[in-house]
Amino acid sequence: MATDGKVITCKAAVAWEPGKPLCIEEVEVAPPKAHEVRIKVVATGVCHTDWEYLFETGKGMKFRPFPLVLGHEAAGIVESIGPEVTRVSPGDKVIPLFLPYCGECERCLSPKTNHCKKNWTNMQAGVLADGTSRISCKGQQVYQFLGVSSFSQYTVVPDTSVAKIRSDAPLDKVCLLGCGVSTGYGAAINAGKVEKDSSCAVFGLGAVGLAAVMGCKVAIARRIIGVDINPDKFEKARQFGATDCINPRDYSKPIQEVVVEMTGGGVDYALECVGSPAIMNAALESTRDAWGTCVIAGWTETETMSISVEKLLMGRTLKGTYFGGWKSVKDVPKLVDDYMNHKLKLDEFITEKLPLVQINKAFDLLKSGKRTLL
Ligand code: NAD
Ligand code: ZN
Ligand code: ZN
């Protein structure tokens, strides 16, 4: 490519400081170094976590360095590769991933976890393996969000954080497999291991929750109860397979009591897709005391959860999931296949499409319950 080995000047949405809207800026994206891949970002979702890092930093989220380019749910095309990259070539369609898969470490070799720690510390600190970012603006280093930074027309990611996908995959759909959909779907399938004919409750019906509903449906659950304070979510949840939809605001008693009554003792599986300790407790308490499983997919980094030990002693299981338990680079191409084979829905998650310059509008829409693609 003509740009190979050169700095690329392009547009990106830069977060100069927490709590302030993003600014569309011209940025420089340096060529990839060893084991790095430069990607032309074709489509990116706007995930709740992007919003949280900007507006909840220091509250639900730990502090991360600014200025920063957010965005972590994307798909694109490899523009160029650095030395020693063997997994992808220029022109390949790819999904960059915030969770690495090196394929060699103890965790990658174990079926028990997907939590590869390759580049983990530096990615959390907003830089690549050499301790610097490849993005700069006005002569200043701009940190990379979770090693991805997809709110930029180009970005550079480690080769252990990029999944090569089939060439006929539509990038403006499969980008959703970079975070929300894979997380919710895997929360049901991998973490919960939802069984046929079981009963499930999904708390929060955003992209993660709808994907969890879809996972329960694929697992042939008998009953799937969707719970959300926004009733606008219910129609879509039903399309995804929810058999009942309930709004906690319609009841004077705690929602877990409602779920327990509706199911004659509690659901077999509850999936928390909101990110609030109070709802995590409600989800746990809505499961059947003898064998219920509660999976936490919702995110908080700073808050703690206080649970009644008795709720566990009787036989419940409480677990969390990161990226739905999928081994990122290895499993995401299979999820793309599942979408292409009509096993997974993706199109139905997208409610709006906007250009990158309207990113702040996309954040506003997210807060009103809409999922936007840039
Ligand atoms: P979203 O904002 O699109 O959806 C959240 C939903 O929860 C909304 O529909 C909202 O109305 C609903 N909600 C809010 N308060 C509620 C309450 N009290 N009771 C019931 N419903 C309530 O968010 P999303 O993109 O679907 O993400 C959901 C959560 O998952 C976030 O916390 C996000 O950070 C987290 N997440 C975790 C992982 C992971 O790896 N575990 C990955 C991606 C996202
Ligand atoms: Zn690994
Ligand atoms: Zn996300």
PDB file of N, CA and C in Angstrom, residues 2 20 39 43 59 177 250-251 298:
ATOM      1  N   ALA A   2       0.350   2.314  -0.566  1.00  0.00           N
ATOM      2  CA  ALA A   2       1.121   3.563  -0.681  1.00  0.00           C
ATOM      3  C   ALA A   2       1.482   4.141   0.683  1.00  0.00           C
ATOM      4  N   LYS A  20     -15.907  15.555  29.360  1.00  0.00           N
ATOM      5  CA  LYS A  20     -16.139  16.551  28.296  1.00  0.00           C
ATOM      6  C   LYS A  20     -16.451  15.832  26.984  1.00  0.00           C
ATOM      7  N   ILE A  39      -4.643  -0.788  11.135  1.00  0.00           N
ATOM      8  CA  ILE A  39      -5.964  -1.122  10.583  1.00  0.00           C
ATOM      9  C   ILE A  39      -6.675   0.134  10.125  1.00  0.00           C
ATOM     10  N   ALA A  43     -15.943   0.305  10.495  1.00  0.00           N
ATOM     11  CA  ALA A  43     -17.165   0.514  11.283  1.00  0.00           C
ATOM     12  C   ALA A  43     -16.845   0.294  12.754  1.00  0.00           C
ATOM     13  N   LYS A  59     -15.425   7.235  39.073  1.00  0.00           N
ATOM     14  CA  LYS A  59     -16.649   6.808  39.788  1.00  0.00           C
ATOM     15  C   LYS A  59     -16.739   5.284  39.640  1.00  0.00           C
ATOM     16  N   LEU A 177     -19.345  -7.883  17.060  1.00  0.00           N
ATOM     17  CA  LEU A 177     -18.759  -9.055  17.737  1.00  0.00           C
ATOM     18  C   LEU A 177     -17.474  -8.684  18.475  1.00  0.00           C
ATOM     19  N   ASP A 250     -42.765  -0.940  37.636  1.00  0.00           N
ATOM     20  CA  ASP A 250     -44.199  -1.260  37.667  1.00  0.00           C
ATOM     21  C   ASP A 250     -44.590  -2.014  38.947  1.00  0.00           C
ATOM     22  N   TYR A 251     -43.617  -2.280  39.819  1.00  0.00           N
ATOM     23  CA  TYR A 251     -43.908  -3.096  41.019  1.00  0.00           C
ATOM     24  C   TYR A 251     -43.498  -2.340  42.273  1.00  0.00           C
ATOM     25  N   GLY A 298     -22.311  -7.187  33.454  1.00  0.00           N
ATOM     26  CA  GLY A 298     -22.252  -5.721  33.613  1.00  0.00           C
ATOM     27  C   GLY A 298     -20.960  -5.313  34.299  1.00  0.00           C
TER      28      GLY A 298
END
